[in-house]
mmCIF file of C-alpha atoms in Angstrom:
data_model
loop_
_atom_site.group_PDB
_atom_site.id
_atom_site.type_symbol
_atom_site.label_atom_id
_atom_site.label_comp_id
_atom_site.label_asym_id
_atom_site.label_seq_id
_atom_site.Cartn_x
_atom_site.Cartn_y
_atom_site.Cartn_z
ATOM 1 C CA MET A 738 117.569 65.298 100.214
ATOM 2 C CA ILE A 739 117.144 68.448 102.299
ATOM 3 C CA ASP A 740 113.604 68.971 103.575
ATOM 4 C CA ALA A 741 112.502 72.581 103.161
ATOM 5 C CA TYR A 742 109.432 74.764 103.252
ATOM 6 C CA PHE A 743 108.885 77.666 100.893
ATOM 7 C CA ASN A 744 107.614 81.084 101.981
ATOM 8 C CA TRP A 745 104.916 81.507 99.358
ATOM 9 C CA SER A 746 103.327 84.878 98.552
ATOM 10 C CA GLY A 747 101.654 83.732 95.346
ATOM 11 C CA GLY A 748 103.633 86.258 93.295
ATOM 12 C CA LYS A 749 106.227 86.124 90.546
ATOM 13 C CA ASP A 750 109.390 86.117 92.697
ATOM 14 C CA SER A 751 107.968 83.265 94.763
ATOM 15 C CA ALA A 752 107.114 81.353 91.594
ATOM 16 C CA LEU A 753 110.563 81.787 90.058
ATOM 17 C CA ALA A 754 112.365 80.885 93.285
ATOM 18 C CA LEU A 755 110.174 77.828 93.854
ATOM 19 C CA TRP A 756 110.722 76.763 90.237
ATOM 20 C CA ALA A 757 114.488 76.955 90.782
ATOM 21 C CA LEU A 758 114.243 74.990 94.023
ATOM 22 C CA LEU A 759 112.064 72.276 92.496
ATOM 23 C CA GLN A 760 114.689 71.734 89.798
ATOM 24 C CA ASP A 761 117.442 71.431 92.415
ATOM 25 C CA LYS A 762 117.774 67.742 93.281
ATOM 26 C CA GLU A 763 119.271 68.686 96.644
ATOM 27 C CA TYR A 764 115.948 69.950 98.047
ATOM 28 C CA HIS A 765 112.542 68.488 98.775
ATOM 29 C CA VAL A 766 109.896 71.187 99.293
ATOM 30 C CA GLN A 767 107.455 69.743 101.822
ATOM 31 C CA TYR A 768 105.221 72.766 102.429
ATOM 32 C CA LEU A 769 104.251 76.207 101.190
ATOM 33 C CA LEU A 770 103.854 78.777 103.982
ATOM 34 C CA THR A 771 101.754 81.897 103.407
ATOM 35 C CA SER A 772 101.087 84.791 105.794
ATOM 36 C CA MET A 773 97.337 85.353 105.879
ATOM 37 C CA ASN A 774 95.327 88.264 107.238
ATOM 38 C CA SER A 775 92.626 86.325 109.099
ATOM 39 C CA PHE A 776 90.341 89.353 109.400
ATOM 40 C CA HIS A 777 90.146 89.917 105.640
ATOM 41 C CA ASN A 778 90.956 86.342 104.538
ATOM 42 C CA ARG A 779 93.621 87.691 102.217
ATOM 43 C CA VAL A 780 97.360 87.288 101.759
ATOM 44 C CA SER A 781 99.288 89.855 103.779
ATOM 45 C CA MET A 782 100.567 92.759 101.634
ATOM 46 C CA HIS A 783 99.333 91.321 98.320
ATOM 47 C CA GLY A 784 95.638 91.374 99.226
ATOM 48 C CA VAL A 785 94.879 88.167 97.309
ATOM 49 C CA ARG A 786 91.915 86.114 98.514
ATOM 50 C CA ARG A 787 92.651 82.967 100.524
ATOM 51 C CA GLU A 788 90.926 80.652 98.054
ATOM 52 C CA LEU A 789 93.163 81.774 95.185
ATOM 53 C CA VAL A 790 96.332 80.813 97.067
ATOM 54 C CA MET A 791 94.697 77.524 98.023
ATOM 55 C CA ALA A 792 94.044 76.908 94.321
ATOM 56 C CA GLN A 793 97.702 77.627 93.547
ATOM 57 C CA ALA A 794 98.829 75.058 96.112
ATOM 58 C CA VAL A 795 96.449 72.439 94.679
ATOM 59 C CA SER A 796 97.851 73.000 91.190
ATOM 60 C CA ILE A 797 101.460 73.010 92.426
ATOM 61 C CA ASN A 798 100.696 69.858 94.453
ATOM 62 C CA ILE A 799 102.476 71.002 97.614
ATOM 63 C CA PRO A 800 100.556 71.297 100.912
ATOM 64 C CA LEU A 801 99.762 74.868 101.958
ATOM 65 C CA ILE A 802 100.150 76.057 105.549
ATOM 66 C CA THR A 803 98.918 79.506 106.529
ATOM 67 C CA LEU A 804 100.311 81.784 109.216
ATOM 68 C CA GLU A 805 97.128 83.344 110.569
ATOM 69 C CA LEU A 806 97.597 87.007 111.539
ATOM 70 C CA ALA A 807 95.360 89.713 112.991
ATOM 71 C CA GLU A 808 94.141 92.642 110.895
ATOM 72 C CA GLN A 809 97.084 94.852 111.865
ATOM 73 C CA PRO A 810 99.589 92.712 113.785
ATOM 74 C CA GLY A 811 102.518 94.330 115.543
ATOM 75 C CA MET A 812 106.047 93.137 114.814
ATOM 76 C CA SER A 813 106.269 91.277 118.119
ATOM 77 C CA GLU A 814 102.982 89.476 117.443
ATOM 78 C CA TYR A 815 104.125 88.564 113.937
ATOM 79 C CA GLU A 816 107.496 87.238 115.095
ATOM 80 C CA THR A 817 105.944 85.120 117.848
ATOM 81 C CA ALA A 818 103.439 83.570 115.440
ATOM 82 C CA MET A 819 106.115 82.932 112.821
ATOM 83 C CA MET A 820 108.548 81.316 115.247
ATOM 84 C CA ASN A 821 105.824 79.050 116.598
ATOM 85 C CA GLN A 822 105.042 77.984 113.040
ATOM 86 C CA VAL A 823 108.706 77.374 112.242
ATOM 87 C CA LYS A 824 109.126 75.252 115.371
ATOM 88 C CA TRP A 825 106.130 73.162 114.286
ATOM 89 C CA LEU A 826 107.718 72.680 110.867
ATOM 90 C CA LYS A 827 110.980 71.634 112.504
ATOM 91 C CA GLU A 828 109.104 68.943 114.380
ATOM 92 C CA LYS A 829 107.981 67.679 110.978
ATOM 93 C CA GLY A 830 111.619 67.293 109.938
ATOM 94 C CA VAL A 831 112.018 70.522 107.972
ATOM 95 C CA THR A 832 115.476 72.087 108.319
ATOM 96 C CA HIS A 833 115.540 74.785 105.624
ATOM 97 C CA SER A 834 113.378 77.805 104.793
ATOM 98 C CA ALA A 835 113.368 79.206 101.247
ATOM 99 C CA PHE A 836 112.525 82.739 100.121
ATOM 100 C CA GLY A 837 112.086 84.687 96.878
ATOM 101 C CA ASP A 838 114.144 87.695 98.017
ATOM 102 C CA ILE A 839 116.570 89.127 95.464
ATOM 103 C CA PHE A 840 118.710 91.958 96.832
ATOM 104 C CA LEU A 841 117.363 93.512 100.054
ATOM 105 C CA GLU A 842 120.297 92.921 102.407
ATOM 106 C CA ASP A 843 118.572 94.009 105.636
ATOM 107 C CA LEU A 844 115.635 91.686 105.005
ATOM 108 C CA LYS A 845 117.924 88.756 104.211
ATOM 109 C CA LYS A 846 119.929 89.349 107.391
ATOM 110 C CA TYR A 847 116.744 89.602 109.468
ATOM 111 C CA ARG A 848 115.415 86.310 108.109
ATOM 112 C CA GLU A 849 118.721 84.510 108.597
ATOM 113 C CA GLU A 850 119.152 85.691 112.184
ATOM 114 C CA LYS A 851 115.601 84.810 113.243
ATOM 115 C CA LEU A 852 115.753 81.348 111.705
ATOM 116 C CA ALA A 853 119.273 80.605 112.924
ATOM 117 C CA ALA A 854 117.994 81.140 116.475
ATOM 118 C CA VAL A 855 115.871 77.995 116.063
ATOM 119 C CA ASP A 856 118.489 76.156 113.986
ATOM 120 C CA VAL A 857 116.752 76.525 110.627
ATOM 121 C CA HIS A 858 118.803 77.413 107.549
ATOM 122 C CA SER A 859 117.783 80.048 104.991
ATOM 123 C CA VAL A 860 117.822 79.527 101.229
ATOM 124 C CA PHE A 861 117.596 82.306 98.617
ATOM 125 C CA PRO A 862 117.502 80.803 95.084
ATOM 126 C CA LEU A 863 117.274 84.220 93.354
ATOM 127 C CA TRP A 864 119.804 86.079 95.480
ATOM 128 C CA LYS A 865 121.741 88.825 93.636
ATOM 129 C CA LYS A 866 120.377 87.852 90.245
ATOM 130 C CA ASN A 867 119.733 90.658 87.759
ATOM 131 C CA THR A 868 116.090 91.689 88.166
ATOM 132 C CA LYS A 869 115.636 92.676 84.526
ATOM 133 C CA GLN A 870 116.890 89.262 83.457
ATOM 134 C CA LEU A 871 114.661 87.575 86.048
ATOM 135 C CA MET A 872 111.579 89.258 84.616
ATOM 136 C CA GLN A 873 112.595 88.186 81.127
ATOM 137 C CA ALA A 874 113.131 84.622 82.355
ATOM 138 C CA PHE A 875 109.729 84.676 84.069
ATOM 139 C CA ILE A 876 108.037 85.504 80.772
ATOM 140 C CA ASP A 877 110.220 83.179 78.672
ATOM 141 C CA GLU A 878 109.572 80.190 80.969
ATOM 142 C CA GLY A 879 105.842 80.547 80.341
ATOM 143 C CA PHE A 880 104.744 81.998 83.661
ATOM 144 C CA LYS A 881 101.653 84.203 83.614
ATOM 145 C CA ALA A 882 100.791 86.764 86.266
ATOM 146 C CA ILE A 883 98.715 89.847 86.938
ATOM 147 C CA THR A 884 99.509 92.826 89.151
ATOM 148 C CA VAL A 885 97.317 92.848 92.249
ATOM 149 C CA CYS A 886 98.922 95.597 94.339
ATOM 150 C CA VAL A 887 100.641 98.823 93.268
ATOM 151 C CA ASN A 888 102.316 101.400 95.488
ATOM 152 C CA GLU A 889 100.840 104.764 94.489
ATOM 153 C CA LYS A 890 104.154 106.423 95.328
ATOM 154 C CA ASP A 891 105.822 104.575 92.466
ATOM 155 C CA LEU A 892 103.112 103.743 89.912
ATOM 156 C CA ASP A 893 99.688 105.042 88.954
ATOM 157 C CA GLU A 894 96.414 103.113 88.902
ATOM 158 C CA SER A 895 96.849 102.045 85.275
ATOM 159 C CA PHE A 896 99.535 99.555 86.324
ATOM 160 C CA CYS A 897 97.153 97.718 88.662
ATOM 161 C CA GLY A 898 95.415 94.684 87.178
ATOM 162 C CA ARG A 899 97.818 94.440 84.233
ATOM 163 C CA GLU A 900 99.292 91.263 82.793
ATOM 164 C CA ILE A 901 103.013 90.787 83.304
ATOM 165 C CA ASP A 902 104.405 90.805 79.784
ATOM 166 C CA LYS A 903 106.999 92.607 77.684
ATOM 167 C CA ASN A 904 104.764 95.663 77.330
ATOM 168 C CA PHE A 905 104.383 95.912 81.098
ATOM 169 C CA CYS A 906 108.143 95.723 81.547
ATOM 170 C CA SER A 907 108.822 98.382 78.917
ATOM 171 C CA ASP A 908 106.197 100.695 80.428
ATOM 172 C CA LEU A 909 107.770 100.664 83.897
ATOM 173 C CA PRO A 910 109.466 103.962 84.822
ATOM 174 C CA SER A 911 113.245 103.794 85.146
ATOM 175 C CA THR A 912 112.879 104.525 88.866
ATOM 176 C CA VAL A 913 110.996 101.248 89.436
ATOM 177 C CA ASP A 914 112.856 97.971 89.875
ATOM 178 C CA PRO A 915 111.907 95.519 87.082
ATOM 179 C CA CYS A 916 110.806 92.955 89.695
ATOM 180 C CA GLY A 917 109.284 95.506 92.056
ATOM 181 C CA GLU A 918 111.771 94.347 94.673
ATOM 182 C CA ASN A 919 111.400 97.588 96.623
ATOM 183 C CA GLY A 920 107.669 97.008 97.023
ATOM 184 C CA GLU A 921 106.585 98.998 93.968
ATOM 185 C CA PHE A 922 104.139 96.290 92.866
ATOM 186 C CA HIS A 923 103.010 92.755 93.723
ATOM 187 C CA THR A 924 101.576 90.037 91.517
ATOM 188 C CA PHE A 925 99.457 86.887 91.430
ATOM 189 C CA VAL A 926 100.798 84.026 89.299
ATOM 190 C CA TYR A 927 98.114 81.906 87.674
ATOM 191 C CA ASP A 928 100.015 79.723 85.213
ATOM 192 C CA GLY A 929 103.480 78.401 84.499
ATOM 193 C CA PRO A 930 105.739 75.336 84.685
ATOM 194 C CA ILE A 931 105.175 74.783 88.426
ATOM 195 C CA PHE A 932 101.399 74.412 87.915
ATOM 196 C CA SER A 933 99.619 71.264 86.749
ATOM 197 C CA LYS A 934 96.747 73.475 85.567
ATOM 198 C CA PRO A 935 96.260 77.255 85.354
ATOM 199 C CA ILE A 936 94.035 79.021 87.872
ATOM 200 C CA ARG A 937 90.672 80.341 86.674
ATOM 201 C CA PHE A 938 89.708 83.761 88.027
ATOM 202 C CA LYS A 939 87.862 86.971 87.199
ATOM 203 C CA LYS A 940 89.083 90.511 87.716
ATOM 204 C CA GLY A 941 87.084 92.524 90.217
ATOM 205 C CA ASP A 942 87.255 96.148 91.311
ATOM 206 C CA ILE A 943 90.394 98.241 91.602
ATOM 207 C CA VAL A 944 90.417 100.187 94.861
ATOM 208 C CA ASN A 945 92.770 102.590 96.613
ATOM 209 C CA LYS A 946 93.535 102.018 100.282
ATOM 210 C CA GLN A 947 95.475 104.187 102.700
ATOM 211 C CA TYR A 948 97.448 102.801 105.645
ATOM 212 C CA PRO A 949 99.173 104.537 108.570
ATOM 213 C CA ALA A 950 102.947 104.398 108.336
ATOM 214 C CA PRO A 951 104.765 102.274 110.944
ATOM 215 C CA LYS A 952 106.008 104.467 113.777
ATOM 216 C CA ASN A 953 109.645 105.578 113.575
ATOM 217 C CA THR A 954 110.210 103.779 110.275
ATOM 218 C CA ALA A 955 108.483 105.795 107.564
ATOM 219 C CA HIS A 956 110.243 108.783 106.074
ATOM 220 C CA ASP A 957 111.316 110.262 102.782
ATOM 221 C CA ASN A 958 113.694 113.011 101.690
ATOM 222 C CA GLN A 959 111.118 115.698 102.418
ATOM 223 C CA GLY A 960 110.238 114.565 105.935
ATOM 224 C CA THR A 961 107.999 112.194 107.797
ATOM 225 C CA VAL A 962 105.388 110.175 105.902
ATOM 226 C CA ASP A 963 102.243 109.542 107.933
ATOM 227 C CA HIS A 964 100.557 107.111 105.543
ATOM 228 C CA TYR A 965 101.035 104.830 102.563
ATOM 229 C CA GLY A 966 98.644 104.382 99.647
ATOM 230 C CA PHE A 967 98.147 101.314 97.461
ATOM 231 C CA TYR A 968 95.956 100.297 94.539
ATOM 232 C CA PHE A 969 94.545 96.770 94.781
ATOM 233 C CA CYS A 970 92.948 94.715 92.009
ATOM 234 C CA ASP A 971 90.524 92.205 93.482
ATOM 235 C CA LEU A 972 90.610 88.746 91.910
ATOM 236 C CA LEU A 973 87.694 86.340 92.198
ATOM 237 C CA LEU A 974 88.200 82.596 91.925
ATOM 238 C CA SER A 975 85.785 81.103 89.401
ATOM 239 C CA GLN A 976 83.494 78.256 90.542
ATOM 240 C CA GLY A 977 85.287 77.341 93.749
ATOM 241 C CA ILE A 978 88.711 75.730 93.709
ATOM 242 C CA GLU A 979 88.416 74.585 90.130
ATOM 243 C CA LEU A 980 91.328 74.428 87.733
ATOM 244 C CA ILE A 981 91.330 74.558 83.948
ATOM 245 C CA ASP A 982 92.385 71.472 81.998
ATOM 246 C CA ARG A 983 95.253 72.293 79.673
ATOM 247 C CA PRO A 984 94.420 71.962 75.977
ATOM 248 C CA THR A 985 95.944 68.914 74.341
ATOM 249 C CA SER A 986 98.141 69.500 71.339
#
């Protein structure tokens, strides 16, 4: 079998891609790797608390490794930290790195080139699959998730903290990708076929946060964008890393 690690965000695309990989007899997923903002103790971009991702890993029964990052790391700092982590994984016998990316060509190329430089192969189980069909499959397979981050440019506050279900999908504007592949929204998955038990949590506050745009990269059709705004729904793990026993039928 091929030893791999999975780049785990805790969201729906990660869950679907990992589910596909776990069913593929060719691969053995040794580790989950999550980028963590050490200053806030939250998953980078998604804003999910560290302990919730730890609870996911316990339920999935795959060891979790975190890439510890500063509050606002530069690209060079991020790449150095990531490559050091990948080299450590290689020493453990891991040869492949799996992602939940679907259609962003530039991102796929970037990942492949960086990993190829250290002789690690990239795997994309969901690549080029129809995003509307993926969302339907996510729901049909019994996964459950909640939106934890929403880009205010694409969706209003009402979409933050919502369950991912058929109503959510039908309410999405036509301009938004069904899987949020362009960064329109991010999710936290708390139940599904990859979990031995669902994760128990409580919904906290919904807040809006503004961030400065990366230099020389942020622009729209009207001109330069100097900031980005996001809505975040805080999730609180109930009673430590405790999982819910599934009801017996």
